[in-house]
Short mmCIF file of C-alpha atoms in Angstrom, two decimals:
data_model
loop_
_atom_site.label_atom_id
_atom_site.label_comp_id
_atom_site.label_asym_id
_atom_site.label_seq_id
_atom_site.Cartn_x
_atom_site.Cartn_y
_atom_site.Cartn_z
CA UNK A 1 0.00 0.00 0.00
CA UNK A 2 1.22 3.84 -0.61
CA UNK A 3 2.00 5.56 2.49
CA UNK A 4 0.04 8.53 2.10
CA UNK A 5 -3.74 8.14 3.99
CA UNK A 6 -6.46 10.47 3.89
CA UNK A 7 -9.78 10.16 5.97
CA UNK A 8 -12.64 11.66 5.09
CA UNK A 9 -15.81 12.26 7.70
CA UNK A 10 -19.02 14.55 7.90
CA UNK A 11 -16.82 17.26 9.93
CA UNK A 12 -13.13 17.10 8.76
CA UNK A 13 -10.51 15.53 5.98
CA UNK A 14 -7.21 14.22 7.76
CA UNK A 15 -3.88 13.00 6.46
CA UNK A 16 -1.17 10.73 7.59
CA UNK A 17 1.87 9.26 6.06
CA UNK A 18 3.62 6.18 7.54
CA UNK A 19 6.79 4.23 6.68
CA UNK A 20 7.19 0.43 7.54
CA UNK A 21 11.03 -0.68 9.02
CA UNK A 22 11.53 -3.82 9.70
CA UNK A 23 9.82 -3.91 12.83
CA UNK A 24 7.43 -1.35 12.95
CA UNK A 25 5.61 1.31 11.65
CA UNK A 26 6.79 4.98 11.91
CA UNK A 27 4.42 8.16 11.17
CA UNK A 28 6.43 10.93 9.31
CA UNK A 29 3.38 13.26 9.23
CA UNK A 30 -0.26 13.92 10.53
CA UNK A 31 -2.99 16.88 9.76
CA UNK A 32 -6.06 17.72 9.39
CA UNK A 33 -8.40 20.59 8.44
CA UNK A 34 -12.12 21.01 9.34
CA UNK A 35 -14.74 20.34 6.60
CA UNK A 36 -17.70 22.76 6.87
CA UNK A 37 -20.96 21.08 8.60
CA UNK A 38 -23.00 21.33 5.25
CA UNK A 39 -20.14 19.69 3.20
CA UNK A 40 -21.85 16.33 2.94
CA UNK A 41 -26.12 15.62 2.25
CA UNK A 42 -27.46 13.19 4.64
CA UNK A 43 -28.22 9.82 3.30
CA UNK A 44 -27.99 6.70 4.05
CA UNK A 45 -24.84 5.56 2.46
CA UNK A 46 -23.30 8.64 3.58
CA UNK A 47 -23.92 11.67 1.34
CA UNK A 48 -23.13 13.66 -2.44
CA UNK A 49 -21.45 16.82 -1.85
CA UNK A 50 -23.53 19.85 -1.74
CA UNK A 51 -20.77 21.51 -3.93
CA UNK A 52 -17.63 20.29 -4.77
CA UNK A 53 -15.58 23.56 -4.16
CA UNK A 54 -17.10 22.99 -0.35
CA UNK A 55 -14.21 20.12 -0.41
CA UNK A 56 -11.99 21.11 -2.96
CA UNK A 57 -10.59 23.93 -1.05
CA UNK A 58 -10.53 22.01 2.09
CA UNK A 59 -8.19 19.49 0.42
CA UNK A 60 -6.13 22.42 -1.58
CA UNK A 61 -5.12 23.64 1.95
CA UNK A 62 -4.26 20.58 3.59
CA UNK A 63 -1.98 19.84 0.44
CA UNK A 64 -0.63 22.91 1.32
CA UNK A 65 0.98 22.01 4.72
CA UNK A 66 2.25 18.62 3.45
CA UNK A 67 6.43 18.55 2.91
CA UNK A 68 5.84 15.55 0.41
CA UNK A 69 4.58 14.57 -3.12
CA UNK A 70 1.33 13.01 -3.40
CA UNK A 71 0.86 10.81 -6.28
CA UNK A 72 -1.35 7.67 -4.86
CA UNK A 73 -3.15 7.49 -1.69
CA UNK A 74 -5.66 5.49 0.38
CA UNK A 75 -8.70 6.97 1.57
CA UNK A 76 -10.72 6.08 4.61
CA UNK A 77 -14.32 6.36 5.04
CA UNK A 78 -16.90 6.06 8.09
CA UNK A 79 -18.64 2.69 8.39
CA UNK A 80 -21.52 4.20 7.70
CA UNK A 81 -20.64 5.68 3.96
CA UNK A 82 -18.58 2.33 2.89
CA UNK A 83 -19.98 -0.79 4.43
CA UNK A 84 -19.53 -4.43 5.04
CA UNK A 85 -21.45 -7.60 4.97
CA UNK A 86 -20.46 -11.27 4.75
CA UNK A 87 -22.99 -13.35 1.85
CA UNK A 88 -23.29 -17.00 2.19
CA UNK A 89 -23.55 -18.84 -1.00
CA UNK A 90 -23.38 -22.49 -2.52
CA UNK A 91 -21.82 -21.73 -5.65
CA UNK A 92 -20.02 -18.82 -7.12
CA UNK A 93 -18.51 -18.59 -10.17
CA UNK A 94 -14.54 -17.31 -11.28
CA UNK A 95 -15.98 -15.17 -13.97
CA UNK A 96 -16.33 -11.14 -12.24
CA UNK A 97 -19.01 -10.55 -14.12
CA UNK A 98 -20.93 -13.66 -13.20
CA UNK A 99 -19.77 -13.14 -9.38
CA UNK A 100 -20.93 -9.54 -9.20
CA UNK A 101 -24.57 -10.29 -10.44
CA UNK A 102 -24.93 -12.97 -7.98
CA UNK A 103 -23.69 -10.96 -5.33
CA UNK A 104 -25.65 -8.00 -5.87
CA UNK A 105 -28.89 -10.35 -6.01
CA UNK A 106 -27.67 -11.81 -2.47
CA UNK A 107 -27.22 -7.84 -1.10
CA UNK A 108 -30.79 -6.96 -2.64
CA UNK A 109 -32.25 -9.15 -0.52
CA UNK A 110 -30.74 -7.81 2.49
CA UNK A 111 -30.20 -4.11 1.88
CA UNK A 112 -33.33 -1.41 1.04
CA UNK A 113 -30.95 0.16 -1.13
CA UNK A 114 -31.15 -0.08 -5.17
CA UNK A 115 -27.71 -2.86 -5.79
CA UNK A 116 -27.51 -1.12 -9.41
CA UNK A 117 -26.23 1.95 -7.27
CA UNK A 118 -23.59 0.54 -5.50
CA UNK A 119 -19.77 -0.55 -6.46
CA UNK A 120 -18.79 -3.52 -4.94
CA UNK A 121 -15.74 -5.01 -3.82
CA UNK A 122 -15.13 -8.64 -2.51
CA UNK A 123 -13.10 -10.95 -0.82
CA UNK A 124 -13.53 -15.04 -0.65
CA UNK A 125 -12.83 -15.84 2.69
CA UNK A 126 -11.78 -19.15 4.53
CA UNK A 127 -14.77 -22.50 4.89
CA UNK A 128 -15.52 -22.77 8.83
CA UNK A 129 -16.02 -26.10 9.66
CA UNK A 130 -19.97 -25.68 10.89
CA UNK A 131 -20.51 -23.99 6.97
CA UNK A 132 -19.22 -27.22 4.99
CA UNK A 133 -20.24 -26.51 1.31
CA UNK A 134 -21.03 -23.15 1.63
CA UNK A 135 -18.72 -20.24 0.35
CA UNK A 136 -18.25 -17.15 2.58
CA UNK A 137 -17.34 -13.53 0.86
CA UNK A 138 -16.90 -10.59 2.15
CA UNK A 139 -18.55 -7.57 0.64
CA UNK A 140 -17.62 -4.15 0.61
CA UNK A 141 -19.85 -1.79 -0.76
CA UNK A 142 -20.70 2.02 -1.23
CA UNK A 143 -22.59 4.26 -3.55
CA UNK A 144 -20.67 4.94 -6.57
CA UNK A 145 -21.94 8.30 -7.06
CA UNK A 146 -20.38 10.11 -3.77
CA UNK A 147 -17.35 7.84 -4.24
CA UNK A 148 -16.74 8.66 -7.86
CA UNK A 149 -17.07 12.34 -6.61
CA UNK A 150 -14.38 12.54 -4.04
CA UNK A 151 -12.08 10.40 -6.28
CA UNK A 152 -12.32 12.85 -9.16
CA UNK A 153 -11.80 15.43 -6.35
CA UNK A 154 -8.39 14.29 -5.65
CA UNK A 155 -7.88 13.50 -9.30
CA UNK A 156 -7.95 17.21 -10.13
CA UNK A 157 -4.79 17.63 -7.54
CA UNK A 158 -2.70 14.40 -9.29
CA UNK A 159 -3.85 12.04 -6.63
CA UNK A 160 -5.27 8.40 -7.19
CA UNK A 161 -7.09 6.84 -4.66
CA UNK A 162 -6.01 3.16 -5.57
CA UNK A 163 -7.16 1.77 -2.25
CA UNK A 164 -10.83 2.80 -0.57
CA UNK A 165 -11.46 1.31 2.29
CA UNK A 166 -13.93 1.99 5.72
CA UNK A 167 -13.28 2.82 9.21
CA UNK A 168 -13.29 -0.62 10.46
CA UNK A 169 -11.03 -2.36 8.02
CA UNK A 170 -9.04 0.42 8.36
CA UNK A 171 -8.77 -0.96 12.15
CA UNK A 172 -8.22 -4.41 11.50
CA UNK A 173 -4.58 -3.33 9.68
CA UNK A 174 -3.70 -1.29 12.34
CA UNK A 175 -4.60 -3.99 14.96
CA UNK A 176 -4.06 -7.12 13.11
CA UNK A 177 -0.73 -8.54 14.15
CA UNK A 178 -2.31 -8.20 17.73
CA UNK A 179 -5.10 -10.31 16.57
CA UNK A 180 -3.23 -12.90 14.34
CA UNK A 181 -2.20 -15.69 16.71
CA UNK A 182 -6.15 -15.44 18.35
CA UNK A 183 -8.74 -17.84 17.31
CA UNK A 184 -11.39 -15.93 18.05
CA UNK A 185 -10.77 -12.02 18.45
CA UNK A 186 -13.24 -8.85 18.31
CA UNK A 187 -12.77 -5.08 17.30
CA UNK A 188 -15.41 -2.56 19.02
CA UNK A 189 -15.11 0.78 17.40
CA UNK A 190 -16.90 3.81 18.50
CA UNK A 191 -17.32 6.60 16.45
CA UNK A 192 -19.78 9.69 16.34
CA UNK A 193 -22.38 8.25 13.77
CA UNK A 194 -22.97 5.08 15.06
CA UNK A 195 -20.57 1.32 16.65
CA UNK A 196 -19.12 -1.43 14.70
CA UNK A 197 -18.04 -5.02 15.69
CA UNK A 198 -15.55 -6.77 13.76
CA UNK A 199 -14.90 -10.49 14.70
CA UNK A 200 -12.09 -12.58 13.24
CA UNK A 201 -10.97 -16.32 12.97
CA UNK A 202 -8.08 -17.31 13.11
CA UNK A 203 -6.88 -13.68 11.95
CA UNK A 204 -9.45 -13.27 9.17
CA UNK A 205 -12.68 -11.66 8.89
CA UNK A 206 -15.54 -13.54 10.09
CA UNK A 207 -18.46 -11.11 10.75
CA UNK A 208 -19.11 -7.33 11.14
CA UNK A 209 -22.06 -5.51 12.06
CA UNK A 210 -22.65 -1.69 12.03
CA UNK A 211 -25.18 0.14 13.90
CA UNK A 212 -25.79 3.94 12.85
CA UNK A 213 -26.92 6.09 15.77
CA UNK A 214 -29.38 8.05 13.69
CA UNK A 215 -28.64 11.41 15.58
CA UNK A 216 -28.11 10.03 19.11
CA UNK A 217 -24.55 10.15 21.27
CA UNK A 218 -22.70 7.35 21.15
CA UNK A 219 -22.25 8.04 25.19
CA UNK A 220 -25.94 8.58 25.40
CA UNK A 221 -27.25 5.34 24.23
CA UNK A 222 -29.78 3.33 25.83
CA UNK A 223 -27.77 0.30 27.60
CA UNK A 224 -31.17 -2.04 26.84
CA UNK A 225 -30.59 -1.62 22.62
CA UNK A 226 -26.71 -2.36 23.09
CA UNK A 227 -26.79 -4.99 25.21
CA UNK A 228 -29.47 -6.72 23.19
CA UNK A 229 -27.34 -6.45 19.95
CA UNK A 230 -24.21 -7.75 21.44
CA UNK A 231 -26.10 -10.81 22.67
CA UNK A 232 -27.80 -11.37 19.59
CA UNK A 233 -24.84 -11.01 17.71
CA UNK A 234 -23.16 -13.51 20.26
CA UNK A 235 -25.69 -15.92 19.97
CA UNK A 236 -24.97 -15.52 15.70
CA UNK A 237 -21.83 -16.22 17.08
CA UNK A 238 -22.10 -19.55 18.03
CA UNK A 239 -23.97 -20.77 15.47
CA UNK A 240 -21.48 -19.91 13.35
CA UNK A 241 -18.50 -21.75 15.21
CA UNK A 242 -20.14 -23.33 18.08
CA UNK A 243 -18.47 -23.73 20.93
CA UNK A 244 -15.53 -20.70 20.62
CA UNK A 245 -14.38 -18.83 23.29
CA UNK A 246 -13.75 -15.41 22.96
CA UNK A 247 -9.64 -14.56 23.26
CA UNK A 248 -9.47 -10.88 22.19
CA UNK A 249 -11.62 -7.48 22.75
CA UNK A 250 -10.08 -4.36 21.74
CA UNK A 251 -12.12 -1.65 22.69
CA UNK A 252 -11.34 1.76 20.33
CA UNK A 253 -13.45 5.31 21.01
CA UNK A 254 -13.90 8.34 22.86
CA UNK A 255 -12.41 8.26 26.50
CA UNK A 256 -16.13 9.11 27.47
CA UNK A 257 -17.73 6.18 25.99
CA UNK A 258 -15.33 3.41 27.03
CA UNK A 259 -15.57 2.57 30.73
CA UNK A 260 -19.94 1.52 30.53
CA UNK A 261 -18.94 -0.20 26.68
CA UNK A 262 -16.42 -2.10 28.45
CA UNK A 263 -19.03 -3.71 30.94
CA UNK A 264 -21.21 -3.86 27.94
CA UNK A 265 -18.71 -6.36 26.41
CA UNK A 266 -17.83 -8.34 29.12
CA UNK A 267 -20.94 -9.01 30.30
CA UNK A 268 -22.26 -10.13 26.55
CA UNK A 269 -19.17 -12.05 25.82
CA UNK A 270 -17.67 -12.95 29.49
CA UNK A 271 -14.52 -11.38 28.46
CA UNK A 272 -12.70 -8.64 29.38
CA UNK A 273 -12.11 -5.76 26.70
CA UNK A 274 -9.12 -4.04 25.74
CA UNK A 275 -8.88 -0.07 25.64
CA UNK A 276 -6.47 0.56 22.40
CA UNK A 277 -3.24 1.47 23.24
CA UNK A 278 -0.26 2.79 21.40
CA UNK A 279 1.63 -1.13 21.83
CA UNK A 280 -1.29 -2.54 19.72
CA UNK A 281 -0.16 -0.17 16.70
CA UNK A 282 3.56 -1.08 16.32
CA UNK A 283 3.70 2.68 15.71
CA UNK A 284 6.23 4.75 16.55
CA UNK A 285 7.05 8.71 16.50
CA UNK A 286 5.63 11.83 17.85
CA UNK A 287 2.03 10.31 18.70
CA UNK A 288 1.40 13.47 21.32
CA UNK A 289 -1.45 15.26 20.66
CA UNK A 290 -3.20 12.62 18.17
CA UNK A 291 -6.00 10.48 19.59
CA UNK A 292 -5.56 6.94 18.64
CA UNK A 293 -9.16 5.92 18.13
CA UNK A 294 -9.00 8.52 15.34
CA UNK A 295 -5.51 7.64 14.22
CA UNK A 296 -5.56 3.73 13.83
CA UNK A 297 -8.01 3.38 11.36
CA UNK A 298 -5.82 6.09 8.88
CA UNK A 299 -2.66 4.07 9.90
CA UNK A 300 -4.13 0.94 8.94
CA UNK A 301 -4.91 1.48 5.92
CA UNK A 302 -1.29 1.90 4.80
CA UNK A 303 -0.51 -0.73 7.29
CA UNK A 304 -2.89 -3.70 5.40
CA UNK A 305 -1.48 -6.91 3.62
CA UNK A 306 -2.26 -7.42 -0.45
CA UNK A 307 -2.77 -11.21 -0.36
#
């Protein structure tokens, strides 16, 4: 992956460049400017720009600051713009073209969106043993539309974004060598439009699930509708692997949310969660100032593995 990062959300447009040695990760720079509260319409897949000079000067300032060339780039989006779900299927074919259409079919079935909308990316992942016969794939997917826009917005300065890629799995590179020796491992991330879960297997992907907040506080959530989704989703769970203990919770959000999510988690799962902490990131360099639930997920996506 190219070193340079950007992250867009509804409020601002950050940037971070990192540099892998040979045993960790070092960040040569970090910025961010603030994106005007009207940048982005509402939707829900996250939302077209209400004009694109709203970003485009945004992003002409912040290229501004930067010491460095930017020719390629990854760019980060919230969970809620780009988002994830894992489709169970008997057969799927190599062709792409044959894959696509029977993916979008599965997603229509699950998603009130229109599939002919969306661009689609996916990943075959790994048979688990109660799923004989059945191929798993995970599916990332996001209107093309807004996408398309902030691509060509980059464009314009000589940028490609080669690499899109959401909050979340933006996590998972930053945190993945701490989950890669764990059978079965969890990501909580906390963010201010809403709370993903990302489980993984034996270091892959297994299952994510994102909840939007639909103008609530992440802090000020009702502890009845969490605690009912975590133990639905453990019960999922265990159907899925059956009798799999849970090694691994890192917990990743604002310092307000974490200490009533963290007996949230333990009481679902009857494990004990992790706060993030600089050692989980193999990062190193300046990292004062910089929160790291708002950091990993840029880091990570320079830090993720082509396989």
């Amino acid at each position: 992956m190219p070193p340079h990062v950007f992250a867009v959300d509804g409020g601002r447009l950050r940037y971070g460049c990192f540099h892998e040695s040979e045993q960790s990760w070092e960040m040569s720079a970090y910025e961010e400017v603030a994106l005007g509260e009207e940048t982005f319409m509402p939707g829900p897949l996250g939302g077209s720009l209400r004009d694109p000079e709203w970003f485009r000067a945004p992003l002409t300032e912040l290229l501004g600051t930067l010491e460095s060339q930017v020719d390629e780039a990854s760019l980060v989006l919230p969970d809620s713009w780009l988002r994830l779900a894992v489709v169970e299927t008997e057969k799927l074919p190599r062709a792409s073209n044959a894959r696509e259409e029977i993916l979008r079919w599965k997603l229509q079935q699950i998603l009130p969106f229109k599939v002919e909308e969306l661009r689609l990316r996916e990943v075959e992942l790994a048979t688990l043993q109660n799923r004989q016969g059945v191929k798993r794939v995970l599916v990332g997917f996001g209107l093309d539309q807004p996408l398309s826009q902030l691509e060509e917005l980059f464009a314009e300065q000589g940028i490609r974004i080669g690499n899109l890629v959401n909050q979340s799995l933006g996590m998972l590179g930053a945190v993945g060598h701490s989950l890669r020796n764990v059978v079965l491992g969890a990501v909580v991330l906390l963010t201010g439009d809403g709370y993903s879960l990302s489980f993984t297997y034996r270091g892959e992907p297994l299952l994510h699930r994102h909840r939007s907040l639909a103008g609530q506080s992440i802090a000020e959530l009702p502890e009845g509708l969490v605690t009912r989704d975590l133990n639905l989703t453990r019960v999922f769970l265990e159907d899925l692997l059956g009798e799999v203990a849970m090694e691994r919770i890192l917990l990743i959000g604002p310092a307000e949310t974490l200490a009533l999510w963290s007996e949230w988690l333990e009481a679902s799962f009857g494990f004990p969660a992790l706060l993030l902490e600089a050692q989980h990131l193999s990062l190193v360099g300046d990292l004062s100032g910089v929160s790291l639930h708002e950091l990993a997920p840029v880091f990570g996506a320079a830090a993720q593995r082509i396989s």
